[in-house]
Structures are given as C-alpha cells and as structure tokens.
Amino acid sequence: MSGANRMIPPKELLHFLKKENDFVIVAHISPDGDALGSSIALSMALESLGKKTIVYDKDPVPEFYKFLPGSERFTASLSSLKLQFSNLILLDCNDAERAEIGKLQFTSSAVIDHHETARDFGDIKWIDPKSPATGLMIFYLIKELGVTVTKEIAVNLYAAIATDTGNFRYSNTTPGVLRVSAELVETGANPSYIAENLYETWTDSRFRLFLKVLNTLEIYNDIAITHVTLEMFRETGAAIADTETFSGFPRKLRSIKTSALFREIENNYYKISLRSKGRDVNVAKIAEIFGGGGHSNAAGYNIRSDFKAAKEALLKAFRERT
Ligand code: 5GP
Ligand code: MN
C-alpha cells in the first residue's frame, strides 16, 4: 500500500470496530503529534458511532500539544480504566511493551501502526510501514466506517500527519499525504495555526535547554552526537518532552548524515533518538540492535549505561552496519 494511494483497512478491523462497543485506545510512551492526534481522532470517530472509548497514555500530554481539540480525553491513570473496557486498540506502535500498559486486562486487541520494526502482538494487525503517519491510516479508517470528518477530527489528523512528515518536508510527503491534508484543510484544519502551535510556542526553559544541548555537539565523521544530562533538566526546569525535535538539528549540517541525541532520564539510563537523512543509513536497524525501533530516518531506543559506554556502543554499531 503506498502513501500515494488510498489505503484499505483490513475487513476484520472494520468488523471489530463495528461489532464491539467499548474500546481502550492506547498510544506509545512519550507520545508525539501522530500518537496523540490519531488517538483523539479515532476516539471521536468511534464515539460518533455510539461507542464508548477511553484514551490512555502512560505519559501526560506535553504542554505544546494541548491545543489539540480533545486532548483532555487522555488519562494517564490505569485505575480509571474500567474492567468492562476489554477491547484494546494500540496506535502508532505495535507492541504493548512500547505503551507500557502494565497489567491492563483486555480480551481482544487491534494494532494500527506504520513502524518498520514490528513485533508479534495483537489479534488484528494493520501495520503499513509505507504509510507516512498513523494519522493517515486513521483518516482512511474513519472514512471506511462512514464517519463524517469534523473540524476537530481534521485538526487532530492534520497535526498527526504534519508531525510525522516534518511538516511536509520528509521523503514520506507523497501526493496522497498532500491530497488528504488538503481535504483536512477544507474541513477546517488551519495549517498556520497548527504549525504555530507545534513549532513556535517554546517555553523559556525549553529554549534554555536547547542552547545547552547545542553546546554538547560532538562530531565523529558524518555522525553528530548531542546529549542532555539530568543536571541540565534540573537547571532549566525543562521536561523530557521538551527535547522532541532537538535530535533533528545537527542533521542540518551539510556534512552530517546521522544525528543521535542522548537524554539521561535516570542515573545511567539514557533514551536515545536517532535521525538520518537520505537513504544511506537506516537508523531503525541500528535502534533494533539495542532493542528499540522506528523508521529508516527516525528511530530510538533506551540503554542502561553511562554516557561514554553508551556512545561508544552506538559508534561501534554504526561502524559495523554502514
Ligand atoms: P523519537 O526519537 O522522536 O522518540 O522517535 C522516533 C521514532 O522512533 C518514532 O517513530 C518512535 O515511535 C520510534 N521509537 C523511539 N524510541 C523507540 C523505542 O524505544 N522502541 C521502538 N520500537 N521505537 C521507538
Ligand atoms: Mn507515527
């Protein structure tokens, strides 16, 4: 299925969504615009069909995504998930571990995702690595369910697609993406309002952290490495969510093919974001070596180690893979 063409959701997924009446919609930890917008849009669509939904993410909605209409639907508390909600829909990831759902009980599960690294989870799977965003899949799913796309749904899906295409700059920006996005704009999504909220609303603490991060730049041939320490988070008051997009900046250098951002989230525990440009380096394959995953130009993993050893392990993986 190509991003340029209409996507057709599997029949068993449509059947599942039509037949069942209550759903827990869950997206991955550290949710981004695609995870959030897709979840809210699907929740709104299913509720317009008379279904009940709960929208869960282990992590809270970052401040700069709170402009998304319906963002208050997210709960971060598993205890609020009532037992009768037994149908799980996992979005923008394909493994329950990546959503850290813990002991959440469910009897049936469906996965809707576009990552190229896939685990064997879910009774019903719709995983299309060629899809530019989960939000695009949700758009076609909603249409197939016969739901009218409202302005609120349009804003969420546009933000989802904008996030995962780097605001329509990455190689996944297909004619299909632009056609669907144009339709979402006609339905009421305002590109400049959404772009302003996504990219022009940094807090002082986020900006101060960004300045510190840029000063950590190290270059190893065509690989750029930056890092954030726990102390930098403390000094600036910024949160981990504030580092979204930081990893892409060193890639702006003409000589750089790959960029890695190390964030210390606990003592000797790092979350790493990898970004590459062009087709030379598939960072999903590198992240997979360390138990993570993602897309060929954007991927991530976590590692328990000190910074020096973690960095050396990554550079070694690059040397051996490329
Ligand atoms: P980010 O670096 O922005 O957190 O993530 C980049 C891409 O890689 C996203 O599509 C994200 O879902 C994926 N990703 C990031 N970290 C992990 C991870 O630990 N495991 C897996 N499977 N995917 C990840
Ligand atoms: Mn996505």
mmCIF file of C-alpha atoms and ligand atoms in Angstrom:
data_model
loop_
_atom_site.group_PDB
_atom_site.id
_atom_site.type_symbol
_atom_site.label_atom_id
_atom_site.label_comp_id
_atom_site.label_asym_id
_atom_site.label_seq_id
_atom_site.Cartn_x
_atom_site.Cartn_y
_atom_site.Cartn_z
ATOM 1 C CA MET A 1 0.000 0.000 0.000
ATOM 2 C CA SER A 2 1.579 3.280 -0.957
ATOM 3 C CA GLY A 3 1.229 6.641 0.718
ATOM 4 C CA ALA A 4 0.248 7.999 -2.697
ATOM 5 C CA ASN A 5 -2.828 5.810 -2.884
ATOM 6 C CA ARG A 6 -5.928 5.219 -0.897
ATOM 7 C CA MET A 7 -5.301 2.780 1.939
ATOM 8 C CA ILE A 8 -7.730 -0.005 2.595
ATOM 9 C CA PRO A 9 -8.144 -1.098 6.220
ATOM 10 C CA PRO A 10 -8.433 -4.877 6.762
ATOM 11 C CA LYS A 11 -12.005 -6.209 6.843
ATOM 12 C CA GLU A 12 -11.515 -7.833 10.255
ATOM 13 C CA LEU A 13 -10.509 -4.469 11.729
ATOM 14 C CA LEU A 14 -13.663 -2.814 10.372
ATOM 15 C CA HIS A 15 -15.740 -5.720 11.651
ATOM 16 C CA PHE A 16 -14.119 -5.485 15.121
ATOM 17 C CA LEU A 17 -14.757 -1.734 15.372
ATOM 18 C CA LYS A 18 -18.363 -2.088 14.202
ATOM 19 C CA LYS A 19 -19.230 -5.083 16.372
ATOM 20 C CA GLU A 20 -17.694 -4.095 19.713
ATOM 21 C CA ASN A 21 -18.985 -1.267 21.872
ATOM 22 C CA ASP A 22 -16.155 -0.144 24.111
ATOM 23 C CA PHE A 23 -12.503 0.434 23.419
ATOM 24 C CA VAL A 24 -9.375 1.465 25.266
ATOM 25 C CA ILE A 25 -7.257 3.435 22.792
ATOM 26 C CA VAL A 26 -3.592 3.371 23.783
ATOM 27 C CA ALA A 27 -0.584 5.073 22.197
ATOM 28 C CA HIS A 28 3.157 4.761 22.873
ATOM 29 C CA ILE A 29 5.028 6.375 25.775
ATOM 30 C CA SER A 30 6.439 9.875 25.149
ATOM 31 C CA PRO A 31 3.570 10.464 22.709
ATOM 32 C CA ASP A 32 4.195 12.677 19.689
ATOM 33 C CA GLY A 33 1.714 14.503 17.465
ATOM 34 C CA ASP A 34 0.968 11.383 15.421
ATOM 35 C CA ALA A 35 0.262 9.237 18.502
ATOM 36 C CA LEU A 36 -1.891 11.944 20.116
ATOM 37 C CA GLY A 37 -3.778 13.171 17.040
ATOM 38 C CA SER A 38 -4.507 9.627 15.824
ATOM 39 C CA SER A 39 -5.831 8.553 19.238
ATOM 40 C CA ILE A 40 -8.092 11.571 19.699
ATOM 41 C CA ALA A 41 -9.431 11.382 16.129
ATOM 42 C CA LEU A 42 -10.229 7.675 16.444
ATOM 43 C CA SER A 43 -11.889 8.228 19.824
ATOM 44 C CA MET A 44 -14.093 10.992 18.363
ATOM 45 C CA ALA A 45 -14.986 8.882 15.329
ATOM 46 C CA LEU A 46 -15.933 5.810 17.380
ATOM 47 C CA GLU A 47 -17.979 7.903 19.820
ATOM 48 C CA SER A 48 -19.900 9.430 16.915
ATOM 49 C CA LEU A 49 -20.939 5.840 16.146
ATOM 50 C CA GLY A 50 -22.285 5.499 19.705
ATOM 51 C CA LYS A 51 -19.285 3.575 21.081
ATOM 52 C CA LYS A 52 -17.556 4.266 24.392
ATOM 53 C CA THR A 53 -13.843 4.963 24.402
ATOM 54 C CA ILE A 54 -11.103 5.630 26.934
ATOM 55 C CA VAL A 55 -7.895 7.185 25.660
ATOM 56 C CA TYR A 56 -4.780 6.240 27.629
ATOM 57 C CA ASP A 57 -1.136 7.132 27.514
ATOM 58 C CA LYS A 58 1.321 6.375 30.282
ATOM 59 C CA ASP A 59 2.868 9.825 29.867
ATOM 60 C CA PRO A 60 0.939 13.088 30.111
ATOM 61 C CA VAL A 61 0.109 15.162 27.023
ATOM 62 C CA PRO A 62 3.037 17.607 26.548
ATOM 63 C CA GLU A 63 2.023 21.276 27.048
ATOM 64 C CA PHE A 64 2.589 22.201 23.409
ATOM 65 C CA TYR A 65 0.101 19.538 22.231
ATOM 66 C CA LYS A 66 -2.710 20.755 24.495
ATOM 67 C CA PHE A 67 -4.098 22.895 21.659
ATOM 68 C CA LEU A 68 -5.344 19.688 20.017
ATOM 69 C CA PRO A 69 -9.120 19.658 20.446
ATOM 70 C CA GLY A 70 -9.994 16.704 22.701
ATOM 71 C CA SER A 71 -6.502 16.424 24.263
ATOM 72 C CA GLU A 72 -8.227 16.365 27.669
ATOM 73 C CA ARG A 73 -9.573 12.907 26.727
ATOM 74 C CA PHE A 74 -6.206 11.410 27.675
ATOM 75 C CA THR A 75 -5.890 9.738 31.016
ATOM 76 C CA ALA A 76 -2.556 8.598 32.464
ATOM 77 C CA SER A 77 -4.136 6.538 35.209
ATOM 78 C CA LEU A 78 -4.699 2.846 34.648
ATOM 79 C CA SER A 79 -7.046 2.650 37.632
ATOM 80 C CA SER A 80 -9.537 4.824 35.743
ATOM 81 C CA LEU A 81 -9.815 2.117 33.075
ATOM 82 C CA LYS A 82 -12.921 0.206 33.994
ATOM 83 C CA LEU A 83 -12.863 -3.532 33.622
ATOM 84 C CA GLN A 84 -15.683 -3.678 31.106
ATOM 85 C CA PHE A 85 -13.448 -1.949 28.585
ATOM 86 C CA SER A 86 -11.975 -5.078 27.154
ATOM 87 C CA ASN A 87 -11.054 -4.144 23.600
ATOM 88 C CA LEU A 88 -7.604 -2.668 23.180
ATOM 89 C CA ILE A 89 -6.608 -0.538 20.187
ATOM 90 C CA LEU A 90 -2.870 0.113 20.109
ATOM 91 C CA LEU A 91 -1.854 3.093 17.977
ATOM 92 C CA ASP A 92 1.423 4.315 16.462
ATOM 93 C CA CYS A 93 3.353 1.373 17.928
ATOM 94 C CA ASN A 94 2.944 -2.366 17.553
ATOM 95 C CA ASP A 95 3.976 -3.788 20.858
ATOM 96 C CA ALA A 96 2.183 -3.387 24.195
ATOM 97 C CA GLU A 97 5.568 -3.003 25.890
ATOM 98 C CA ARG A 98 6.201 0.219 23.963
ATOM 99 C CA ALA A 99 2.991 1.582 25.520
ATOM 100 C CA GLU A 100 3.845 0.249 28.997
ATOM 101 C CA ILE A 101 0.256 -0.855 29.642
ATOM 102 C CA GLY A 102 1.359 -2.932 32.621
ATOM 103 C CA LYS A 103 -1.411 -5.114 33.958
ATOM 104 C CA LEU A 104 -4.201 -3.717 31.790
ATOM 105 C CA GLN A 105 -6.608 -6.562 31.089
ATOM 106 C CA PHE A 106 -8.153 -6.984 27.644
ATOM 107 C CA THR A 107 -9.710 -9.808 25.702
ATOM 108 C CA SER A 108 -9.197 -8.592 22.125
ATOM 109 C CA SER A 109 -6.624 -6.293 20.619
ATOM 110 C CA ALA A 110 -6.075 -4.435 17.366
ATOM 111 C CA VAL A 111 -2.878 -2.704 16.265
ATOM 112 C CA ILE A 112 -2.765 0.218 13.825
ATOM 113 C CA ASP A 113 0.774 1.337 13.100
ATOM 114 C CA HIS A 114 3.329 2.335 10.452
ATOM 115 C CA HIS A 115 6.681 1.421 12.017
ATOM 116 C CA GLU A 116 9.026 -0.788 10.041
ATOM 117 C CA THR A 117 10.201 -2.677 13.115
ATOM 118 C CA ALA A 118 7.273 -4.888 14.075
ATOM 119 C CA ARG A 119 6.727 -7.295 16.968
ATOM 120 C CA ASP A 120 4.203 -10.087 17.019
ATOM 121 C CA PHE A 121 1.436 -8.546 19.091
ATOM 122 C CA GLY A 122 -2.299 -8.124 18.521
ATOM 123 C CA ASP A 123 -5.240 -10.239 17.361
ATOM 124 C CA ILE A 124 -5.829 -7.899 14.440
ATOM 125 C CA LYS A 125 -2.912 -6.066 12.865
ATOM 126 C CA TRP A 126 -2.862 -3.238 10.369
ATOM 127 C CA ILE A 127 0.816 -2.296 10.091
ATOM 128 C CA ASP A 128 1.838 -0.403 6.975
ATOM 129 C CA PRO A 129 5.478 0.788 7.094
ATOM 130 C CA LYS A 130 4.913 2.665 3.823
ATOM 131 C CA SER A 131 2.300 4.858 5.452
ATOM 132 C CA PRO A 132 3.757 8.286 6.277
ATOM 133 C CA ALA A 133 1.767 8.516 9.531
ATOM 134 C CA THR A 134 -0.672 6.540 11.644
ATOM 135 C CA GLY A 135 -2.929 9.605 11.254
ATOM 136 C CA LEU A 136 -3.241 8.933 7.523
ATOM 137 C CA MET A 137 -4.365 5.353 8.226
ATOM 138 C CA ILE A 138 -6.918 6.660 10.747
ATOM 139 C CA PHE A 139 -8.224 9.061 8.085
ATOM 140 C CA TYR A 140 -8.947 6.184 5.683
ATOM 141 C CA LEU A 141 -10.322 4.041 8.509
ATOM 142 C CA ILE A 142 -12.742 6.764 9.608
ATOM 143 C CA LYS A 143 -13.941 7.220 6.027
ATOM 144 C CA GLU A 144 -14.439 3.476 5.651
ATOM 145 C CA LEU A 145 -16.507 3.444 8.855
ATOM 146 C CA GLY A 146 -18.795 6.033 7.275
ATOM 147 C CA VAL A 147 -17.975 8.726 9.855
ATOM 148 C CA THR A 148 -18.021 12.368 8.772
ATOM 149 C CA VAL A 149 -14.689 14.067 9.414
ATOM 150 C CA THR A 150 -15.469 17.027 11.692
ATOM 151 C CA LYS A 151 -13.277 20.110 12.118
ATOM 152 C CA GLU A 152 -11.979 18.709 15.424
ATOM 153 C CA ILE A 153 -11.047 15.387 13.813
ATOM 154 C CA ALA A 154 -9.436 17.258 10.895
ATOM 155 C CA VAL A 155 -7.208 19.328 13.208
ATOM 156 C CA ASN A 156 -6.019 16.180 15.000
ATOM 157 C CA LEU A 157 -5.312 14.247 11.815
ATOM 158 C CA TYR A 158 -3.579 17.200 10.154
ATOM 159 C CA ALA A 159 -1.352 17.640 13.248
ATOM 160 C CA ALA A 160 -0.615 13.884 13.229
ATOM 161 C CA ILE A 161 0.418 13.936 9.570
ATOM 162 C CA ALA A 162 2.340 17.224 9.904
ATOM 163 C CA THR A 163 4.349 15.801 12.822
ATOM 164 C CA ASP A 164 5.445 12.624 11.057
ATOM 165 C CA THR A 165 6.265 14.299 7.735
ATOM 166 C CA GLY A 166 8.351 17.020 9.438
ATOM 167 C CA ASN A 167 5.646 19.487 8.421
ATOM 168 C CA PHE A 168 5.606 18.134 4.853
ATOM 169 C CA ARG A 169 9.398 18.157 4.344
ATOM 170 C CA TYR A 170 10.457 14.493 4.647
ATOM 171 C CA SER A 171 10.609 11.954 1.821
ATOM 172 C CA ASN A 172 7.311 10.449 3.065
ATOM 173 C CA THR A 173 5.469 13.573 1.851
ATOM 174 C CA THR A 174 3.661 11.842 -1.003
ATOM 175 C CA PRO A 175 0.934 13.184 -3.295
ATOM 176 C CA GLY A 176 -1.506 11.131 -1.177
ATOM 177 C CA VAL A 177 -0.382 12.923 2.010
ATOM 178 C CA LEU A 178 -0.878 16.306 0.387
ATOM 179 C CA ARG A 179 -4.289 15.357 -1.050
ATOM 180 C CA VAL A 180 -5.586 14.120 2.292
ATOM 181 C CA SER A 181 -4.099 17.131 4.078
ATOM 182 C CA ALA A 182 -5.779 19.482 1.582
ATOM 183 C CA GLU A 183 -9.093 17.794 2.366
ATOM 184 C CA LEU A 184 -8.411 18.242 6.106
ATOM 185 C CA VAL A 185 -7.723 21.939 5.499
ATOM 186 C CA GLU A 186 -11.002 22.225 3.594
ATOM 187 C CA THR A 187 -12.703 20.663 6.626
ATOM 188 C CA GLY A 188 -11.280 23.333 8.927
ATOM 189 C CA ALA A 189 -7.691 22.443 9.871
ATOM 190 C CA ASN A 190 -5.677 25.674 9.679
ATOM 191 C CA PRO A 191 -2.041 24.967 8.626
ATOM 192 C CA SER A 192 -0.514 28.162 10.021
ATOM 193 C CA TYR A 193 -2.396 27.896 13.340
ATOM 194 C CA ILE A 194 -1.314 24.261 13.733
ATOM 195 C CA ALA A 195 2.305 24.958 12.675
ATOM 196 C CA GLU A 196 2.474 27.883 15.103
ATOM 197 C CA ASN A 197 1.298 25.665 17.966
ATOM 198 C CA LEU A 198 3.629 22.833 17.009
ATOM 199 C CA TYR A 199 6.774 24.859 16.313
ATOM 200 C CA GLU A 200 6.579 28.436 17.614
ATOM 201 C CA THR A 201 5.481 28.087 21.236
ATOM 202 C CA TRP A 202 8.657 27.108 23.061
ATOM 203 C CA THR A 203 8.856 27.989 26.743
ATOM 204 C CA ASP A 204 11.928 29.783 28.104
ATOM 205 C CA SER A 205 13.048 26.586 29.835
ATOM 206 C CA ARG A 206 12.799 24.595 26.593
ATOM 207 C CA PHE A 207 14.865 27.190 24.749
ATOM 208 C CA ARG A 208 17.489 27.369 27.500
ATOM 209 C CA LEU A 209 17.811 23.583 27.430
ATOM 210 C CA PHE A 210 18.172 23.702 23.634
ATOM 211 C CA LEU A 211 21.090 26.164 23.933
ATOM 212 C CA LYS A 212 22.830 23.821 26.386
ATOM 213 C CA VAL A 213 22.243 20.814 24.137
ATOM 214 C CA LEU A 214 23.730 22.527 21.077
ATOM 215 C CA ASN A 215 26.867 23.187 23.134
ATOM 216 C CA THR A 216 27.355 19.457 23.724
ATOM 217 C CA LEU A 217 27.827 18.768 19.991
ATOM 218 C CA GLU A 218 30.473 16.184 19.144
ATOM 219 C CA ILE A 219 31.184 15.099 15.581
ATOM 220 C CA TYR A 220 32.551 11.714 14.539
ATOM 221 C CA ASN A 221 32.960 11.778 10.733
ATOM 222 C CA ASP A 222 29.374 12.168 9.484
ATOM 223 C CA ILE A 223 27.742 11.367 12.849
ATOM 224 C CA ALA A 224 26.681 14.152 15.224
ATOM 225 C CA ILE A 225 26.138 13.403 18.906
ATOM 226 C CA THR A 226 24.457 15.693 21.425
ATOM 227 C CA HIS A 227 23.328 14.928 24.947
ATOM 228 C CA VAL A 228 21.213 16.119 27.871
ATOM 229 C CA THR A 229 22.154 15.360 31.471
ATOM 230 C CA LEU A 230 19.804 15.151 34.455
ATOM 231 C CA GLU A 231 21.521 18.289 35.721
ATOM 232 C CA MET A 232 20.591 20.212 32.538
ATOM 233 C CA PHE A 233 16.947 19.203 33.031
ATOM 234 C CA ARG A 234 17.159 20.384 36.662
ATOM 235 C CA GLU A 235 18.919 23.653 35.839
ATOM 236 C CA THR A 236 16.469 24.680 33.134
ATOM 237 C CA GLY A 237 13.267 23.174 34.536
ATOM 238 C CA ALA A 238 12.569 21.629 31.100
ATOM 239 C CA ALA A 239 10.945 18.199 30.761
ATOM 240 C CA ILE A 240 11.914 15.261 28.581
ATOM 241 C CA ALA A 241 9.010 16.076 26.219
ATOM 242 C CA ASP A 242 10.666 19.446 25.567
ATOM 243 C CA THR A 243 13.501 17.660 23.747
ATOM 244 C CA GLU A 244 11.186 16.487 20.926
ATOM 245 C CA THR A 245 12.702 17.828 17.647
ATOM 246 C CA PHE A 246 16.145 18.595 19.232
ATOM 247 C CA SER A 247 17.656 15.481 17.652
ATOM 248 C CA GLY A 248 16.940 16.791 14.140
ATOM 249 C CA PHE A 249 19.016 19.978 14.420
ATOM 250 C CA PRO A 250 22.591 18.653 13.955
ATOM 251 C CA ARG A 251 21.319 16.937 10.782
ATOM 252 C CA LYS A 252 21.093 20.416 9.271
ATOM 253 C CA LEU A 253 24.879 20.363 8.818
ATOM 254 C CA ARG A 254 25.737 19.501 5.227
ATOM 255 C CA SER A 255 28.472 17.091 6.347
ATOM 256 C CA ILE A 256 26.226 15.182 8.775
ATOM 257 C CA LYS A 257 24.301 12.069 7.750
ATOM 258 C CA THR A 258 23.194 10.854 11.172
ATOM 259 C CA SER A 259 22.394 12.575 14.432
ATOM 260 C CA ALA A 260 21.999 10.979 17.858
ATOM 261 C CA LEU A 261 20.591 12.701 20.942
ATOM 262 C CA PHE A 262 21.245 11.040 24.314
ATOM 263 C CA ARG A 263 18.914 12.039 27.159
ATOM 264 C CA GLU A 264 19.684 10.957 30.698
ATOM 265 C CA ILE A 265 16.307 10.037 32.165
ATOM 266 C CA GLU A 266 17.667 8.355 35.304
ATOM 267 C CA ASN A 267 21.165 7.923 36.635
ATOM 268 C CA ASN A 268 22.991 5.871 33.962
ATOM 269 C CA TYR A 269 19.784 5.327 31.961
ATOM 270 C CA TYR A 270 19.563 7.024 28.546
ATOM 271 C CA LYS A 271 16.853 7.488 25.957
ATOM 272 C CA ILE A 272 18.358 7.901 22.519
ATOM 273 C CA SER A 273 16.793 9.481 19.434
ATOM 274 C CA LEU A 274 18.398 8.773 16.067
ATOM 275 C CA ARG A 275 17.840 10.805 12.895
ATOM 276 C CA SER A 276 19.373 10.338 9.446
ATOM 277 C CA LYS A 277 18.931 11.950 6.070
ATOM 278 C CA GLY A 278 18.852 10.320 2.676
ATOM 279 C CA ARG A 279 18.910 6.600 2.078
ATOM 280 C CA ASP A 280 22.429 5.749 3.277
ATOM 281 C CA VAL A 281 21.705 4.969 6.926
ATOM 282 C CA ASN A 282 18.630 3.110 8.153
ATOM 283 C CA VAL A 283 18.532 4.126 11.821
ATOM 284 C CA ALA A 284 15.656 1.725 12.605
ATOM 285 C CA LYS A 285 18.120 -1.120 12.015
ATOM 286 C CA ILE A 286 20.640 0.489 14.396
ATOM 287 C CA ALA A 287 17.957 1.071 17.070
ATOM 288 C CA GLU A 288 16.844 -2.557 16.714
ATOM 289 C CA ILE A 289 20.313 -3.753 17.759
ATOM 290 C CA PHE A 290 19.647 -2.073 21.116
ATOM 291 C CA GLY A 291 16.067 -3.378 21.460
ATOM 292 C CA GLY A 292 14.379 -0.266 20.030
ATOM 293 C CA GLY A 293 12.940 0.526 16.636
ATOM 294 C CA GLY A 294 11.276 3.128 14.431
ATOM 295 C CA HIS A 295 11.601 4.300 10.827
ATOM 296 C CA SER A 296 14.587 4.437 8.472
ATOM 297 C CA ASN A 297 15.197 8.170 9.103
ATOM 298 C CA ALA A 298 13.884 8.406 12.709
ATOM 299 C CA ALA A 299 14.211 5.792 15.427
ATOM 300 C CA GLY A 300 15.019 5.348 19.096
ATOM 301 C CA TYR A 301 15.978 3.065 21.970
ATOM 302 C CA ASN A 302 16.814 3.106 25.675
ATOM 303 C CA ILE A 303 20.030 1.904 27.271
ATOM 304 C CA ARG A 304 21.254 1.320 30.842
ATOM 305 C CA SER A 305 24.824 2.523 30.804
ATOM 306 C CA ASP A 306 26.975 5.556 31.454
ATOM 307 C CA PHE A 307 27.163 8.110 28.647
ATOM 308 C CA LYS A 308 30.674 7.223 27.466
ATOM 309 C CA ALA A 309 29.966 3.499 27.098
ATOM 310 C CA ALA A 310 26.554 4.141 25.505
ATOM 311 C CA LYS A 311 28.133 6.471 22.965
ATOM 312 C CA GLU A 312 30.904 4.022 22.161
ATOM 313 C CA ALA A 313 28.412 1.183 21.706
ATOM 314 C CA LEU A 314 26.452 3.306 19.243
ATOM 315 C CA LEU A 315 29.524 4.372 17.257
ATOM 316 C CA LYS A 316 30.597 0.725 17.082
ATOM 317 C CA ALA A 317 27.139 -0.264 15.785
ATOM 318 C CA PHE A 318 27.408 2.420 13.093
ATOM 319 C CA ARG A 319 30.884 1.230 12.074
ATOM 320 C CA GLU A 320 29.706 -2.346 11.779
ATOM 321 C CA ARG A 321 26.407 -1.632 9.984
ATOM 322 C CA THR A 322 27.404 1.001 7.471
HETATM 323 P P1 5GP B 1 11.761 9.750 18.879
HETATM 324 O O1 5GP B 1 13.225 9.751 18.658
HETATM 325 O O2 5GP B 1 11.113 11.011 18.350
HETATM 326 O O3 5GP B 1 11.355 9.404 20.273
HETATM 327 O O4 5GP B 1 11.194 8.577 17.983
HETATM 328 C C1 5GP B 1 11.479 8.453 16.612
HETATM 329 C C2 5GP B 1 10.717 7.264 16.059
HETATM 330 O O5 5GP B 1 11.249 6.060 16.614
HETATM 331 C C3 5GP B 1 9.243 7.276 16.421
HETATM 332 O O6 5GP B 1 8.522 6.754 15.337
HETATM 333 C C4 5GP B 1 9.169 6.388 17.631
HETATM 334 O O7 5GP B 1 7.922 5.773 17.752
HETATM 335 C C5 5GP B 1 10.293 5.382 17.388
HETATM 336 N N1 5GP B 1 10.931 4.998 18.659
HETATM 337 C C6 5GP B 1 11.557 5.822 19.537
HETATM 338 N N2 5GP B 1 12.019 5.143 20.605
HETATM 339 C C7 5GP B 1 11.680 3.842 20.423
HETATM 340 C C8 5GP B 1 11.869 2.630 21.184
HETATM 341 O O8 5GP B 1 12.466 2.617 22.286
HETATM 342 N N3 5GP B 1 11.342 1.491 20.645
HETATM 343 C C9 5GP B 1 10.697 1.473 19.445
HETATM 344 N N4 5GP B 1 10.219 0.308 18.985
HETATM 345 N N5 5GP B 1 10.505 2.576 18.711
HETATM 346 C C10 5GP B 1 10.980 3.762 19.163
HETATM 347 MN MN MN B 2 3.878 7.865 13.793
#
